[in-house]
XYZ file of C-alpha atoms in Angstrom:
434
model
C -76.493 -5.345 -33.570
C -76.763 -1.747 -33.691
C -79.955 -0.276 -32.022
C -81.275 3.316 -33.226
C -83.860 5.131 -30.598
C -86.126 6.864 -32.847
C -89.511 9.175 -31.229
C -89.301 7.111 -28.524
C -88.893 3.611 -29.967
C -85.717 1.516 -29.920
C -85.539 -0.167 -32.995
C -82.941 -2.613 -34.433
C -81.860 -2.037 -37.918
C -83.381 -5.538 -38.655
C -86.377 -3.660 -38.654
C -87.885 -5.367 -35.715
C -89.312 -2.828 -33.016
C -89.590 -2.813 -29.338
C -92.076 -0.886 -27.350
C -90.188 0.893 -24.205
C -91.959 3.102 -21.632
C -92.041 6.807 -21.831
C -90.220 7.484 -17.937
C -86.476 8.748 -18.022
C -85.355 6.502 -15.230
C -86.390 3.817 -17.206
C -83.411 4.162 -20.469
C -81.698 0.978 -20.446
C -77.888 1.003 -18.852
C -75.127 0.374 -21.566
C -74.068 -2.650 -22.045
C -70.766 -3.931 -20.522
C -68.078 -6.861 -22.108
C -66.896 -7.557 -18.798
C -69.062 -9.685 -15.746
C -69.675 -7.695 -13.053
C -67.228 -8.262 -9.718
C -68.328 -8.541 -6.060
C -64.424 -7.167 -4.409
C -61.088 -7.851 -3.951
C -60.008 -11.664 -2.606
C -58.215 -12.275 0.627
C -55.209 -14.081 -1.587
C -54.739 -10.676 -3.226
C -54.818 -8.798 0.111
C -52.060 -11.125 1.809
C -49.863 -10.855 -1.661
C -50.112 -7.154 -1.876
C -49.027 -7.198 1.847
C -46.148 -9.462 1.532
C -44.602 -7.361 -1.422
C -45.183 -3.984 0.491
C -43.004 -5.699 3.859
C -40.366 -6.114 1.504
C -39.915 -2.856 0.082
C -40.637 -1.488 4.116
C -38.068 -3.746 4.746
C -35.598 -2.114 2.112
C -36.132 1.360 3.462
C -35.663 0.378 7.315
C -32.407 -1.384 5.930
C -30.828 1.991 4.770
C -31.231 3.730 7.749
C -28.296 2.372 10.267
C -26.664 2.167 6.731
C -26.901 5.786 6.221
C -26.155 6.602 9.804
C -23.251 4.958 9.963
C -21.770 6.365 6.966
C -22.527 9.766 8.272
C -20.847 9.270 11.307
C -17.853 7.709 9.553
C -17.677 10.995 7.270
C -17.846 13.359 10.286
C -14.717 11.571 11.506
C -13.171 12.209 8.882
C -14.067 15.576 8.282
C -13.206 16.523 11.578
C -9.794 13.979 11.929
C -8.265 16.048 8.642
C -9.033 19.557 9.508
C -7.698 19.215 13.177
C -4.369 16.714 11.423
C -3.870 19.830 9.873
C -4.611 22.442 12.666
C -2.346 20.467 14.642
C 0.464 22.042 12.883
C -1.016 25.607 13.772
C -0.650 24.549 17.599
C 3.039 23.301 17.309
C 4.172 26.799 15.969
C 1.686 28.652 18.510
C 3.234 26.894 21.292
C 6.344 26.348 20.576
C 6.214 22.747 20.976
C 8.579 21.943 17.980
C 11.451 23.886 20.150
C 14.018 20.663 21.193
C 15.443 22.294 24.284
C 12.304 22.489 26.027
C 11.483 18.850 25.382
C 11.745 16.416 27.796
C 11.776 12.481 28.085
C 8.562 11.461 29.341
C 7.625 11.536 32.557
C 10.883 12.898 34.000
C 11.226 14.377 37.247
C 14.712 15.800 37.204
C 14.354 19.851 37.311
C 15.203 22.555 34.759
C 17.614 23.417 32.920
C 16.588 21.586 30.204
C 19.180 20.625 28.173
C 19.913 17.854 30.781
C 16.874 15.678 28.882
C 17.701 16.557 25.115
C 17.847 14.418 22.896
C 21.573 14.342 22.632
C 23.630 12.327 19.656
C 25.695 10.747 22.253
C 26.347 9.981 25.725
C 29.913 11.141 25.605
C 28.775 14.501 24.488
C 27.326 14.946 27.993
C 24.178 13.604 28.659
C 23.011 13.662 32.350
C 20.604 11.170 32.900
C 17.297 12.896 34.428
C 16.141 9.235 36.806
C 19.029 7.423 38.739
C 16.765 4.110 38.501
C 17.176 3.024 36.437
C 19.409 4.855 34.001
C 18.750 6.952 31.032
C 21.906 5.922 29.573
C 20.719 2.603 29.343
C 18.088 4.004 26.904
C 20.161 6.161 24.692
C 19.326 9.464 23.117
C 16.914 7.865 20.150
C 16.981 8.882 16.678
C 12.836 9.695 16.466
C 10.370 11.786 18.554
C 6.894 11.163 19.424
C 6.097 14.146 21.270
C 2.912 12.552 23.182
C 2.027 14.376 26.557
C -0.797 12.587 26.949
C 0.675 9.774 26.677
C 3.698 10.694 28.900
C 1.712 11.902 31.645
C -0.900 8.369 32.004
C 2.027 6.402 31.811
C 3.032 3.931 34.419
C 6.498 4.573 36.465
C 7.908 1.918 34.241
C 10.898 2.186 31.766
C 10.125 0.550 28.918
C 6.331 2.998 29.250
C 8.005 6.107 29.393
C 10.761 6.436 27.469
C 9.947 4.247 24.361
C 7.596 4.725 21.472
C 5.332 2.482 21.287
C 5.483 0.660 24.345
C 7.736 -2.503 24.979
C 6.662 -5.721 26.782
C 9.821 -7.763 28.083
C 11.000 -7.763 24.433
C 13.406 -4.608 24.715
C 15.280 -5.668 21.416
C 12.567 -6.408 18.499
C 14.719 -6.045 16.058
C 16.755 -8.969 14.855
C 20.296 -9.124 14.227
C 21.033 -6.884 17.383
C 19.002 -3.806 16.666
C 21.597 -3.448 13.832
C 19.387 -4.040 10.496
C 21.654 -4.686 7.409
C 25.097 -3.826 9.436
C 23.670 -0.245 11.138
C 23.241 -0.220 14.611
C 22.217 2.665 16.970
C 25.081 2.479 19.812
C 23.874 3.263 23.193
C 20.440 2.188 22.570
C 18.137 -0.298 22.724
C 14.797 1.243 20.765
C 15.579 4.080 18.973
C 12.119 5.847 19.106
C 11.550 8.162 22.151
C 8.305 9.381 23.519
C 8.736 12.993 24.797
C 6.651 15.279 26.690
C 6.786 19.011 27.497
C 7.557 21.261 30.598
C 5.530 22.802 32.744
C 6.425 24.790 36.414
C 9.781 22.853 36.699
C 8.431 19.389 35.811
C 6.706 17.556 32.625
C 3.162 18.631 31.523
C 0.449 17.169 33.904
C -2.799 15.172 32.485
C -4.748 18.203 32.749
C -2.715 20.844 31.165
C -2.272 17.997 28.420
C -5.779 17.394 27.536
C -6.010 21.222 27.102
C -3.454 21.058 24.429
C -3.379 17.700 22.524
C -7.433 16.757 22.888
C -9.774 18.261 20.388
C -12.752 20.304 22.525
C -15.101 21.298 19.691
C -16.747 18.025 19.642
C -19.491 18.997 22.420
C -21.091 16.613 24.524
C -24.955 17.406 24.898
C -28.033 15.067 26.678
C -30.993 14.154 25.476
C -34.156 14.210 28.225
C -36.271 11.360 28.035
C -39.645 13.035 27.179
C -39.085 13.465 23.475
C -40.736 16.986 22.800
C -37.735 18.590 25.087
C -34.854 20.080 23.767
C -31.411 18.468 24.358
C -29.544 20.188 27.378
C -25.771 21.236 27.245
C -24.071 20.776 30.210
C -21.016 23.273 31.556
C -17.850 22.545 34.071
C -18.600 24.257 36.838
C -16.541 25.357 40.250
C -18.227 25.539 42.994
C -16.161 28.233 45.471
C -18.702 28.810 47.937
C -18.652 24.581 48.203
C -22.751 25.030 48.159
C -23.667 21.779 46.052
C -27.348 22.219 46.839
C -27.331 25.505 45.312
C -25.877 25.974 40.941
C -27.068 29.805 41.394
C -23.833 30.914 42.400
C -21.465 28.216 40.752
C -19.181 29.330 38.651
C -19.257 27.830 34.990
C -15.959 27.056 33.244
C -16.508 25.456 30.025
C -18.943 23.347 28.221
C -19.106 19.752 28.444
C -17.132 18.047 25.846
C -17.023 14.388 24.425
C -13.228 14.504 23.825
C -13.341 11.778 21.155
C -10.447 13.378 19.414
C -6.790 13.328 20.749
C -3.642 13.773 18.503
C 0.422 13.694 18.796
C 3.550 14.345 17.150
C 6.040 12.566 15.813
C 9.861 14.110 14.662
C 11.880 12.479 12.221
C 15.364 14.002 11.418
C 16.199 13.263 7.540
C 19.474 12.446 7.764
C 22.771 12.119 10.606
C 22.930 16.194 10.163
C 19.713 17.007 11.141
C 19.728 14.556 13.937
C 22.919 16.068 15.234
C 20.828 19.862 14.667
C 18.740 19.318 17.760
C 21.356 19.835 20.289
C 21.301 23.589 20.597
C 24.901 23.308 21.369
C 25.781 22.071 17.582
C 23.978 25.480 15.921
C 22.618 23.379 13.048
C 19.863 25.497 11.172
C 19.159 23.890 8.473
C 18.386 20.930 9.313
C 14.995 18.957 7.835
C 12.371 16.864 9.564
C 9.825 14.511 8.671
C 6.977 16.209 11.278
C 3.761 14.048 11.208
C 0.753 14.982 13.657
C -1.708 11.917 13.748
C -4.890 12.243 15.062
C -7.132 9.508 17.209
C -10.603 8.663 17.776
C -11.335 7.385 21.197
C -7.542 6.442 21.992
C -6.712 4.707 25.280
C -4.034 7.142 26.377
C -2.537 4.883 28.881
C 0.577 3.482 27.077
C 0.640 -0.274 27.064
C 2.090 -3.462 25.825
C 0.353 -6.905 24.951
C 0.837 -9.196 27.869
C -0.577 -12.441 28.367
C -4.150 -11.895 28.291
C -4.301 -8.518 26.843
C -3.897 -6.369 24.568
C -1.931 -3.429 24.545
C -2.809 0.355 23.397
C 0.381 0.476 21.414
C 1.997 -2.905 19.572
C 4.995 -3.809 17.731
C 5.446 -6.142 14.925
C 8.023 -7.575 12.608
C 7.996 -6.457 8.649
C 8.603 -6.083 4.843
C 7.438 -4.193 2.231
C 7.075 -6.604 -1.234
C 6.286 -3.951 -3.405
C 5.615 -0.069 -2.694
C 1.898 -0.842 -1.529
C 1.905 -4.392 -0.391
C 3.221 -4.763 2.974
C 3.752 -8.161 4.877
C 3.253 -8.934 8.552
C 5.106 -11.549 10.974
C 6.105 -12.709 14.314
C 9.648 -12.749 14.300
C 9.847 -13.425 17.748
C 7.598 -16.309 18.399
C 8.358 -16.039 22.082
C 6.634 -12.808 22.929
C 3.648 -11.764 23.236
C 2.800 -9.912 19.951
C 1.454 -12.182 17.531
C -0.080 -11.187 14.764
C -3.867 -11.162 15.753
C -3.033 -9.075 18.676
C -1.375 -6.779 16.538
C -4.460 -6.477 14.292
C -6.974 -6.373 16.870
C -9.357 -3.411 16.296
C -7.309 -2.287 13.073
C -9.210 -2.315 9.975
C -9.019 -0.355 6.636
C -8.730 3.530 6.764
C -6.675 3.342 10.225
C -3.149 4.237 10.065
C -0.116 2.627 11.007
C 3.693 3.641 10.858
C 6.572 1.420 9.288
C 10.435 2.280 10.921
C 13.506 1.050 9.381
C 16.864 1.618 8.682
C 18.351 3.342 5.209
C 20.545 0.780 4.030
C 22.295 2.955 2.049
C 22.664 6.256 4.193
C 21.707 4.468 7.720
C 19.396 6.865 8.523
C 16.672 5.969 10.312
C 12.708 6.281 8.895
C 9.443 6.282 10.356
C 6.602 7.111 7.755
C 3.213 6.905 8.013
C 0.899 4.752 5.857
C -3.380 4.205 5.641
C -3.751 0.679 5.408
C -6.346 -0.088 2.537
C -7.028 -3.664 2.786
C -6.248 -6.934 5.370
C -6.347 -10.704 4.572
C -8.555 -12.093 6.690
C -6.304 -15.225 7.626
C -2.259 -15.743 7.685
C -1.199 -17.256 4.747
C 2.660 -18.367 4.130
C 4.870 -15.474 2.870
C 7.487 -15.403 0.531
C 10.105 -13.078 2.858
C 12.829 -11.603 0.989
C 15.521 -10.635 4.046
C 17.969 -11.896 6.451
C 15.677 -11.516 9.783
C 13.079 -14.302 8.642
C 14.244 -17.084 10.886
C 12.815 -19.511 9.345
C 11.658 -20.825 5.922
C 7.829 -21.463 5.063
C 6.832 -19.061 7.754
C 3.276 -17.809 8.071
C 2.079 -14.000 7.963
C -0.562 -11.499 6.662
C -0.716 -9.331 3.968
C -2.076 -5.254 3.824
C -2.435 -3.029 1.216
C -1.363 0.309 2.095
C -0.772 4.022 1.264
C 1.736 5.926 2.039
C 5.053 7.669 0.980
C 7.415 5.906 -1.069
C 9.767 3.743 0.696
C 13.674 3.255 -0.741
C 13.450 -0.118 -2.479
C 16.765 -1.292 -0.583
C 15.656 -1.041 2.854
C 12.502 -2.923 1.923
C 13.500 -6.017 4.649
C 14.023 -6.312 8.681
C 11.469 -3.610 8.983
C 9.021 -3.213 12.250
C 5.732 -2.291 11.982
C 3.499 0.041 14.651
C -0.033 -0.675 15.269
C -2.054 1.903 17.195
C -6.044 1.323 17.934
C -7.694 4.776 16.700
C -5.205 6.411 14.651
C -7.763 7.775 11.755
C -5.524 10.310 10.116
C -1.915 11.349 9.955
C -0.396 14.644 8.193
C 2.897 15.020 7.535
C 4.970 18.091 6.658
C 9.149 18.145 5.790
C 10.466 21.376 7.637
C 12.558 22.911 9.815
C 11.972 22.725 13.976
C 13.241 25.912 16.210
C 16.310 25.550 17.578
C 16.586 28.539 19.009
């Protein structure tokens, strides 16, 4: 019903009226459809709580999410730029010069050319250790130039003249280190870890570290009362050897983490090339595979997996099925490097290097690859070559990514595993031989 207020009366439009008084706190409050409420209910309370927890709980959730993928994107900003700065510092210093390298750790004196690399014994190698015998070793057919490496290795054999390290099995290839009918005579791994010289003698740790660790990543500390800044600490020398008293130390250089560490490795392309780093031969125009990989947080102490470790550096049998699906085995069921040790602490995005022989020019290879994806268990593989000894074997499969690989030399392969290797750059060009 409609009500009209007319000189002071309501009236309906029935015609019916209704006195009201004449005060104007007294007009009659419009009339609402809904009942009044007295608040809000506990029930609603505890749902409204229970919905905002899980969206709280959403948010906190992105957080180590984000950080993480932060961090992982700083290492790889910083792993590609110094891959590729790497290169700057093997031209600045001269590293890629043959007749100054020597094999690691030696302690025979200069000249140098007594610890090249040499194609042969018979073409006059002198052996730099009498105990035991370089010759033993061979000259190698691939260079890892790895100072730091060289100079935390222990005073054995197998540590400091190999690449990668070698437990008691000094002959992990099958078919007597002569894949498909090539061989390498006078050797028994054809991979050599090098170092440089310094005063007479091989690079020390420290000189090393200078050269082959990256020192931009800065080290700072955070004080424990949150409002303070964080404090960068400096190397200091103390020359007055007055600990008590900083004033009149000496500072040297700022504090650095040293996360990031990187080597070389050398790869002649074919017999010609090889033969091109005796400075004797005059070979200019030779071509190398040069690849500088770069670490984060590598155990520089060279080692091999031994019962009831595992090693920095680790060695397994291989094939390639196709030119991104690699396959993993132990050939050699009676050392130490099965397949979980080799895999421990290698996941996607780490890089790994696969070494072979050219079947049809019997050159030796040693490319670099980023693995993309591991099986999570061993599974039986279908091996296509000669060195699988024995039928219905078990191995694992990666996806990786990488140069191409020559489709005939795709068996009897061996496959190097190193903890920390993040990035790898590689460049085909010419060393000095001068």
């Amino acid at each position: 019903m409609r009500l009209l207020v007319k000189g002071g009366r309501r009236m309906a439009d029935g015609g019916n009226h209704f006195h009201r008084p004449r005060c104007a706190h007294h007009f009659p409050l419009p009339l609402s459809p809904f009942p009044p409420r007295s608040g809000i209910t506990l029930i609603e309370v505890l749902i409204s709580m229970f919905v905002l927890l899980f969206g709280l709980m959403g948010v906190a959730a992105i957080f180590p999410v984000a950080s993480h993928y932060i961090l992982e994107g700083d290492k790889r900003d910083r792993s590609s730029g110094l891959a590729q700065l790497a290169f700057e510092e093997l031209q600045a210093r001269k590293i890629l010069r043959p007749r100054l390298w020597y094999y690691g750790n030696s302690i025979a004196p200069p000249p140098n050319t007594n610890m090249l690399p040499l194609l042969n014994v018979a073409g006059g190698f002198v052996q730099p250790i009498p105990s035991p015998p370089v010759s033993a070793f061979g000259p190698g057919h691939a260079f890892v130039i790895d100072p730091l490496g060289a100079a935390n290795a222990p005073i054995v054999p197998s540590a400091i003249y190999t690449y990668p390290t070698l437990d008691n099995d000094a002959n992990p290839w099958v078919d007597n280190l002569q894949p498909a009918g090539f061989g390498f005579a006078g050797t028994t791994w054809p991979v050599r870890r090098m170092t440089l010289p310094q005063n007479g003698g091989p690079l020390d740790p420290r000189t090393a570290e200078t050269i082959f660790r990256l020192r931009d990543d800065l080290s700072v500390e955070q004080p424990d009362a949150g409002d303070r800044p964080s404090i960068q600490r400096w190397a200091k020398a103390d020359p007055n050897n007055t600990p008590n008293d900083p004033t009149d130390d000496q500072l040297l250089s700022r504090n650095y983490s040293g996360d990031y560490s990187w080597l070389a490795t050398v790869v002649p392309t074919s017999s010609r090339a090889l033969l091109g780093l005796q400075p004797a031969a005059n070979i200019k125009d030779g071509f190398y595979e040069v690849t500088t990989v770069v670490f984060y947080k590598r155990d520089v102490v060279p080692s091999a997996t031994i019962a009831g470790s595992t090693g920095s550096e680790r060695l397994i049998a291989g094939e390639f099925l196709n030119e991104s699906e690699l396959a993993i085995y132990d050939a050699n069921p009676s050392d130490n490097e099965t397949i979980e040790t080799a895999l421990d602490g290698i996941k996607p995005t780490n890089w790994i290097a696969v070494m072979g022989v050219n079947q049809l020019t019997g050159a030796f290879m040693m490319k670099w690859y980023k693995v993309q994806a591991i099986d999570d268990e061993n599974t039986p593989i279908a091996t296509m070559g000669p060195a699988t000894p024995a039928t219905g074997m078990t191995g694992r499969y990666m996806m990786v990514q990488g140069p191409d690989w020559p489709k005939s030399s795709y068996t009897n392969l061996q496959v190097l595993f190193l903890p920390g290797a993040i990035d790898a750059y590689t460049r085909v060009m010419q060393v000095d031989v001068e």
